Each structure stands twice: as structure tokens, then as C-alpha cells.
XYZ file of C-alpha atoms in Angstrom:
345
model
C 2.252 -0.750 -37.089
C 2.536 2.571 -38.836
C 0.966 5.529 -37.081
C -0.242 6.986 -40.354
C -3.937 6.838 -41.209
C -4.980 4.065 -43.558
C -5.547 4.972 -47.188
C -9.295 4.651 -47.718
C -10.539 3.096 -50.945
C -14.254 3.550 -51.537
C -16.269 1.365 -53.908
C -19.570 2.645 -55.314
C -22.307 0.011 -54.975
C -24.830 1.549 -57.380
C -27.931 -0.283 -58.723
C -26.833 -3.064 -61.082
C -23.142 -2.929 -60.138
C -21.198 -6.169 -60.557
C -21.203 -7.773 -57.102
C -18.312 -10.124 -57.903
C -16.102 -7.143 -58.720
C -17.012 -5.322 -55.500
C -16.392 -8.358 -53.315
C -13.250 -9.401 -55.203
C -11.694 -5.966 -54.882
C -12.572 -5.873 -51.189
C -10.917 -9.243 -50.560
C -7.767 -8.506 -52.545
C -7.310 -5.065 -50.987
C -7.754 -6.747 -47.607
C -4.975 -9.207 -48.424
C -2.672 -6.385 -49.507
C -3.511 -4.456 -46.346
C -2.619 -7.425 -44.123
C 0.705 -7.785 -45.930
C 1.418 -4.096 -45.444
C 0.634 -4.273 -41.723
C 2.944 -7.262 -41.324
C 5.742 -5.052 -42.649
C 4.848 -2.113 -40.440
C 3.364 -0.200 -43.354
C 0.186 1.848 -43.692
C -2.917 -0.277 -44.142
C -5.792 0.045 -46.581
C -9.313 0.821 -45.475
C -12.104 -0.302 -47.815
C -15.581 1.205 -47.734
C -18.720 0.582 -49.803
C -21.068 3.418 -50.709
C -24.696 2.938 -51.690
C -27.426 5.401 -52.704
C -30.813 5.291 -51.040
C -32.358 5.809 -54.489
C -31.116 6.830 -57.955
C -31.690 10.529 -57.226
C -30.009 10.606 -53.829
C -26.764 12.575 -54.073
C -25.741 11.727 -50.505
C -24.571 8.111 -50.589
C -24.311 6.143 -47.367
C -21.382 4.036 -46.211
C -22.790 0.498 -45.908
C -19.501 -1.329 -45.249
C -16.263 -0.273 -43.566
C -13.325 -2.657 -43.164
C -11.744 -0.550 -40.410
C -14.244 1.827 -38.781
C -12.360 4.784 -37.338
C -13.992 8.193 -37.529
C -15.919 9.480 -40.526
C -15.059 7.607 -43.746
C -13.654 9.818 -46.500
C -12.425 7.889 -49.577
C -9.131 9.056 -51.033
C -9.584 6.673 -53.962
C -13.073 5.958 -55.315
C -13.778 2.999 -57.617
C -16.805 2.750 -59.927
C -17.298 -0.947 -60.832
C -18.936 -2.215 -64.032
C -22.612 -2.977 -64.400
C -24.074 -6.434 -64.902
C -27.256 -5.057 -66.450
C -26.464 -3.461 -69.810
C -23.329 -2.465 -71.800
C -25.149 0.869 -72.367
C -26.511 1.375 -68.837
C -28.808 3.899 -67.261
C -26.831 6.412 -65.227
C -28.080 7.245 -61.707
C -28.003 11.045 -61.450
C -27.465 11.100 -57.692
C -24.436 8.834 -57.945
C -22.912 11.078 -60.637
C -23.352 14.163 -58.446
C -21.815 12.397 -55.448
C -18.838 11.083 -57.445
C -18.179 14.569 -58.807
C -18.279 16.032 -55.295
C -15.818 13.385 -54.030
C -13.399 14.350 -56.784
C -13.747 18.024 -55.875
C -12.868 17.031 -52.292
C -9.610 15.469 -53.525
C -10.475 11.831 -54.217
C -8.895 9.967 -57.130
C -11.613 8.504 -59.355
C -11.284 5.047 -60.896
C -13.670 3.346 -63.326
C -13.833 -0.291 -64.406
C -15.279 -1.317 -67.780
C -18.820 0.108 -68.103
C -18.313 2.072 -64.896
C -16.820 4.609 -67.304
C -20.369 5.730 -68.178
C -20.839 7.171 -64.689
C -17.383 8.721 -64.759
C -17.981 10.269 -68.190
C -21.333 11.679 -67.062
C -19.514 13.797 -64.465
C -17.928 15.801 -67.303
C -14.488 15.280 -65.799
C -13.402 13.065 -68.716
C -14.137 15.581 -71.489
C -11.111 15.741 -73.758
C -9.415 12.823 -71.998
C -8.913 9.212 -73.092
C -10.774 6.438 -71.298
C -10.005 2.705 -71.383
C -13.045 0.714 -72.431
C -13.728 -2.760 -73.821
C -15.233 -3.128 -77.310
C -18.512 -4.344 -75.802
C -19.412 -0.828 -74.626
C -16.999 1.376 -76.629
C -19.488 2.346 -79.352
C -22.249 3.299 -76.923
C -19.785 5.196 -74.736
C -18.406 7.190 -77.678
C -21.899 7.953 -78.985
C -23.235 9.131 -75.637
C -20.108 11.113 -74.720
C -18.550 12.511 -77.931
C -16.098 14.669 -75.951
C -14.496 11.576 -74.424
C -11.734 9.759 -76.334
C -12.571 6.045 -76.107
C -9.519 3.753 -76.272
C -10.059 -0.009 -76.606
C -6.359 -0.794 -77.032
C -5.055 0.073 -73.573
C -6.084 -1.839 -70.490
C -5.373 0.900 -67.916
C -5.086 4.648 -68.541
C -3.733 6.777 -65.707
C -4.432 10.519 -65.713
C -3.210 10.955 -62.137
C -6.439 11.915 -60.383
C -8.531 9.798 -62.769
C -7.797 6.183 -63.740
C -9.806 4.023 -66.141
C -9.539 0.289 -66.778
C -11.108 -1.531 -69.716
C -12.236 -5.142 -69.692
C -15.103 -6.828 -67.873
C -12.643 -8.935 -65.868
C -9.943 -6.282 -65.411
C -10.528 -5.716 -61.706
C -7.533 -7.880 -60.724
C -5.257 -5.807 -62.973
C -6.640 -2.601 -61.503
C -6.348 -3.802 -57.914
C -2.677 -4.703 -58.358
C -2.072 -1.373 -60.118
C -3.579 0.557 -57.194
C -1.843 -1.541 -54.523
C 1.546 -0.806 -56.080
C 0.659 2.864 -56.497
C -0.558 3.274 -52.901
C 1.567 0.796 -50.937
C 4.650 0.559 -53.156
C 6.190 -2.034 -55.501
C 7.186 -4.501 -52.766
C 3.624 -4.948 -51.458
C 2.357 -4.829 -55.038
C 4.628 -7.696 -56.055
C 3.742 -9.753 -52.965
C 0.024 -9.255 -53.611
C 0.485 -10.230 -57.254
C 2.264 -13.428 -56.236
C -0.638 -14.316 -53.971
C -3.306 -13.503 -56.549
C -1.662 -14.873 -59.662
C 0.792 -17.573 -58.675
C -0.684 -19.251 -55.606
C -1.735 -22.741 -56.825
C -4.789 -22.604 -54.551
C -5.970 -19.382 -56.174
C -7.687 -21.288 -58.979
C -9.072 -18.810 -61.487
C -7.327 -15.733 -60.050
C -5.189 -14.356 -62.871
C -4.780 -11.410 -65.193
C -6.635 -13.037 -68.075
C -8.685 -16.179 -68.579
C -6.338 -19.092 -69.189
C -3.067 -17.256 -68.616
C -1.258 -16.517 -65.363
C 1.706 -14.252 -66.192
C 4.910 -15.290 -64.393
C 5.576 -12.391 -62.014
C 7.713 -13.926 -59.269
C 11.007 -14.038 -61.174
C 12.307 -10.830 -59.565
C 13.675 -9.255 -62.770
C 12.324 -5.711 -62.614
C 13.346 -4.885 -66.165
C 11.414 -7.868 -67.487
C 8.418 -6.938 -65.320
C 8.411 -3.514 -66.986
C 8.445 -5.220 -70.381
C 5.576 -7.482 -69.325
C 3.567 -4.480 -68.156
C 4.178 -2.819 -71.545
C 2.758 -5.900 -73.276
C -0.301 -6.128 -71.007
C -1.153 -2.458 -71.388
C -1.406 -3.087 -75.154
C -3.108 -6.471 -74.950
C -0.103 -8.023 -76.683
C -0.608 -6.314 -80.038
C 1.618 -4.040 -82.082
C 4.584 -4.487 -79.731
C 7.979 -4.241 -81.418
C 11.178 -5.602 -79.931
C 12.683 -2.105 -80.005
C 9.761 -0.682 -77.995
C 9.878 -3.556 -75.543
C 13.615 -3.138 -75.013
C 13.155 0.605 -74.470
C 10.366 -0.016 -71.940
C 12.636 -2.414 -70.053
C 15.706 -0.175 -70.363
C 17.742 -2.987 -71.919
C 19.540 -3.734 -75.167
C 17.584 -5.995 -77.503
C 19.824 -9.040 -77.101
C 19.873 -8.623 -73.333
C 16.092 -8.319 -73.253
C 15.626 -11.500 -75.306
C 17.915 -13.457 -73.016
C 16.502 -12.154 -69.744
C 12.877 -12.283 -70.892
C 13.180 -15.935 -71.870
C 14.977 -16.743 -68.637
C 12.374 -15.009 -66.482
C 9.162 -16.068 -68.236
C 10.129 -19.209 -70.134
C 8.844 -17.582 -73.319
C 10.092 -15.337 -76.087
C 8.476 -11.887 -76.270
C 6.613 -12.987 -79.414
C 5.138 -16.029 -77.671
C 4.257 -13.964 -74.604
C 2.418 -11.409 -76.761
C 0.552 -14.219 -78.520
C -0.634 -15.675 -75.226
C -1.760 -12.292 -73.955
C -3.728 -11.648 -77.155
C -5.436 -15.031 -77.025
C -6.247 -14.585 -73.340
C -7.710 -11.151 -74.058
C -9.794 -12.701 -76.825
C -11.095 -15.308 -74.381
C -12.084 -12.538 -71.986
C -13.997 -10.706 -74.724
C -15.757 -13.891 -75.809
C -16.715 -14.702 -72.217
C -17.723 -11.179 -71.237
C -20.279 -10.197 -73.874
C -21.506 -10.310 -77.449
C -18.626 -8.501 -79.167
C -18.469 -9.968 -82.663
C -15.482 -11.902 -83.948
C -14.903 -9.116 -86.467
C -14.673 -6.532 -83.689
C -12.356 -8.765 -81.653
C -10.205 -9.356 -84.746
C -9.837 -5.627 -85.328
C -9.289 -4.710 -81.671
C -6.535 -7.304 -81.259
C -4.783 -6.593 -84.547
C -5.378 -9.838 -86.454
C -5.340 -9.679 -90.273
C -8.879 -10.989 -90.680
C -11.507 -13.119 -88.919
C -10.180 -16.318 -90.452
C -6.664 -15.607 -89.131
C -8.044 -14.890 -85.668
C -10.166 -18.049 -85.684
C -7.191 -20.208 -86.715
C -4.948 -18.719 -84.019
C -7.649 -19.105 -81.378
C -8.458 -22.697 -82.305
C -4.790 -23.663 -82.295
C -4.223 -22.135 -78.843
C -7.451 -23.046 -77.072
C -8.703 -26.159 -78.797
C -12.038 -24.877 -80.093
C -13.370 -22.254 -82.479
C -14.195 -18.817 -81.004
C -17.930 -19.262 -81.578
C -18.031 -22.601 -79.789
C -15.995 -21.197 -76.929
C -18.456 -18.316 -76.503
C -21.426 -20.683 -76.687
C -20.068 -22.654 -73.750
C -18.528 -19.915 -71.594
C -20.108 -16.618 -72.671
C -22.536 -14.721 -70.472
C -25.092 -14.180 -73.235
C -24.450 -17.116 -75.551
C -23.199 -16.984 -79.122
C -23.927 -13.871 -81.186
C -25.649 -14.084 -84.594
C -22.583 -12.607 -86.265
C -20.305 -15.256 -84.805
C -22.767 -18.022 -85.597
C -22.632 -17.057 -89.255
C -18.849 -16.722 -89.209
C -17.879 -20.007 -87.586
C -17.110 -23.027 -89.738
C -18.381 -26.572 -89.374
C -15.702 -27.585 -86.924
C -17.045 -25.054 -84.443
C -20.142 -27.166 -84.062
C -18.211 -30.120 -82.710
C -18.022 -30.835 -79.027
C -15.315 -28.771 -77.291
C -12.087 -30.561 -76.651
C -10.250 -30.293 -73.347
C -8.417 -26.986 -73.055
C -4.651 -27.097 -72.968
C -2.718 -24.565 -70.904
C -1.960 -21.543 -73.064
């Protein structure tokens, strides 16, 4: 075992925070830590921090995966809220998060956790990754922050933001690779995304990206696609991201993933659409625009062909808040039919 101190990752358990995200991150970081220890590497230490009340600026550590002296998070994650896409912001938590950053901690926000991060003032003038469901409210409340709904993870070095209600797996793998290195990152990704017993663990709903092929150039290309949710990606850009000639990229990409880059981008876009439909009441028009489809009809056709049901029907069955009025008006008669069995994307 390495003699170096474990890298501590703190998670802020503020009122209304998404419990599934907190517990999922804790479990996956624990898996990565065990893998690192098996290889004689530095482990991860995960702590949870909870305020006594919304005005308390001295949060308490309520969970510690490896108690050893006073906990001091080097990376601090702010999870999303389950309460409101335009949430109330606990003043004490904001003060504490700002003080942790001043002490040297890297700050990380997930989805609507960006509201707390933006309230610190540390994001003024910087871009923040946010899903469409809370982008408008975030931009209105914090006009000095540049809200970006097109990128899934934005890394400013000491501040990282991730958009998407279900993006915690992406973020966890990003941080594991950053902290423990690409080898542990890849091994953790194989466990989380490719293990047949993992069930729903995957980057996006309905799509588990093939990551065990071992072609690092193709993995870079895949990352490029995921960071852009599969839209607006040219072959030239993809080849440049991978450091390959176009013909070489096409051959190696197909060999590694079993798909052409175009098909891969299509699957990522559809999977992102499924996430948006499941995660909130973002209208089909907003989803169409955010994912680069020509119009709502084009998006609906592509979605129905890939998934087996219209977007509105899919949301009605799997969405957290049910179908939105906008989508109800937009869907055609076929969307009212009983959902068919979903085919693998």
C-alpha cells in the first residue's frame, strides 16, 4: 500500500440534495479506491458534509470512509437537488463551499448543484455546464455566469462543472482518471459500464459505450463525442481529437466500437434525449434545439425509430414529472399507443 495520504473527496449533503447521486458517487469512488489499493496506489477517502441548518456556515462531517485525523476535502462535490430546477440556495453552505475553495479544494458541481457554486461568485465570467432543465433559471439568476448546455463536463482546473441530471457516473469516472490516473480510470469504467451485472450503470440511458477495446486514440475520439452530446461533430475534428488520419480513424473506430462515428454520434444524441425526457419537463422544442435537430418533427422521427415510441409517450412512462403540456400538444396520434418493447440502441 502506498504511504501517501488518501485523496479526500467531500460530498455536500445539503437540504434537498439528490440522495441517489451521493450514494452512487460514494460507492463508485469506493470501488475505484479498492482497485487503486490492489495496485499499491493511493486510495480515495470519501466524506459527506451536512449543515446543521441553512444558515450554518460550519458544516459537519457525517460520514467518513476512512477516518484518519481531521477530514479536509481536496475535492468537493455539490450534487443536484431533487426539489426544484430553480432551487433555494442555503447561505451557510455557500459560505462554507467558498471557504473550502480558499483553502485549496477543487470545487465540482453536478446539474443544479451549479446554483450553489454560482452563488459563491467564483464562476463569474466562466462557463458552467448545465442541462436545459435549469439553464434558463441559472442564466437569469446569475447573469455573469456563461451557461453552456452543449458540453457535458467543463474543467477550469480548480472548478469543474457537469451538466445532466444523471451525469454523476461521467463525472465520477472523470475524477477517478484525473486523481488516480488513466489505468484506474479505465478499470473503473469497465466495472461501471461493461459489467453485465451492473444493470443500469452506464453513461446514458439505453447506451453503454464500449470502453474496453484498449485503443486510446479511439477513446479520445469517444470522449470528444460525449463532451458534445454527439452533435456538430465533424470527421476532421474527430480525427484531430484522436490524433489520427481520417481513414485510419474510420477503420479503428469501427473496429473498436462496432459502429461508424456517425452511428456512434446518433446513439449518443438519442441517449442524451432519453436522459432529458426522463429527468424533467424540458420541452421537445428545447431538446430539439439543444441536440441540433432540424425541427421537432425530425427529432420525433429519429427518437421513435431508435427507441420504439414517441418522445412524449416515453416521458409519460419514464419521466419524473410526467408529460409536459408542450409535448402533449406536439406529439402525434401514434404517441398515444401503448409503448412497444425497447430495442437496444
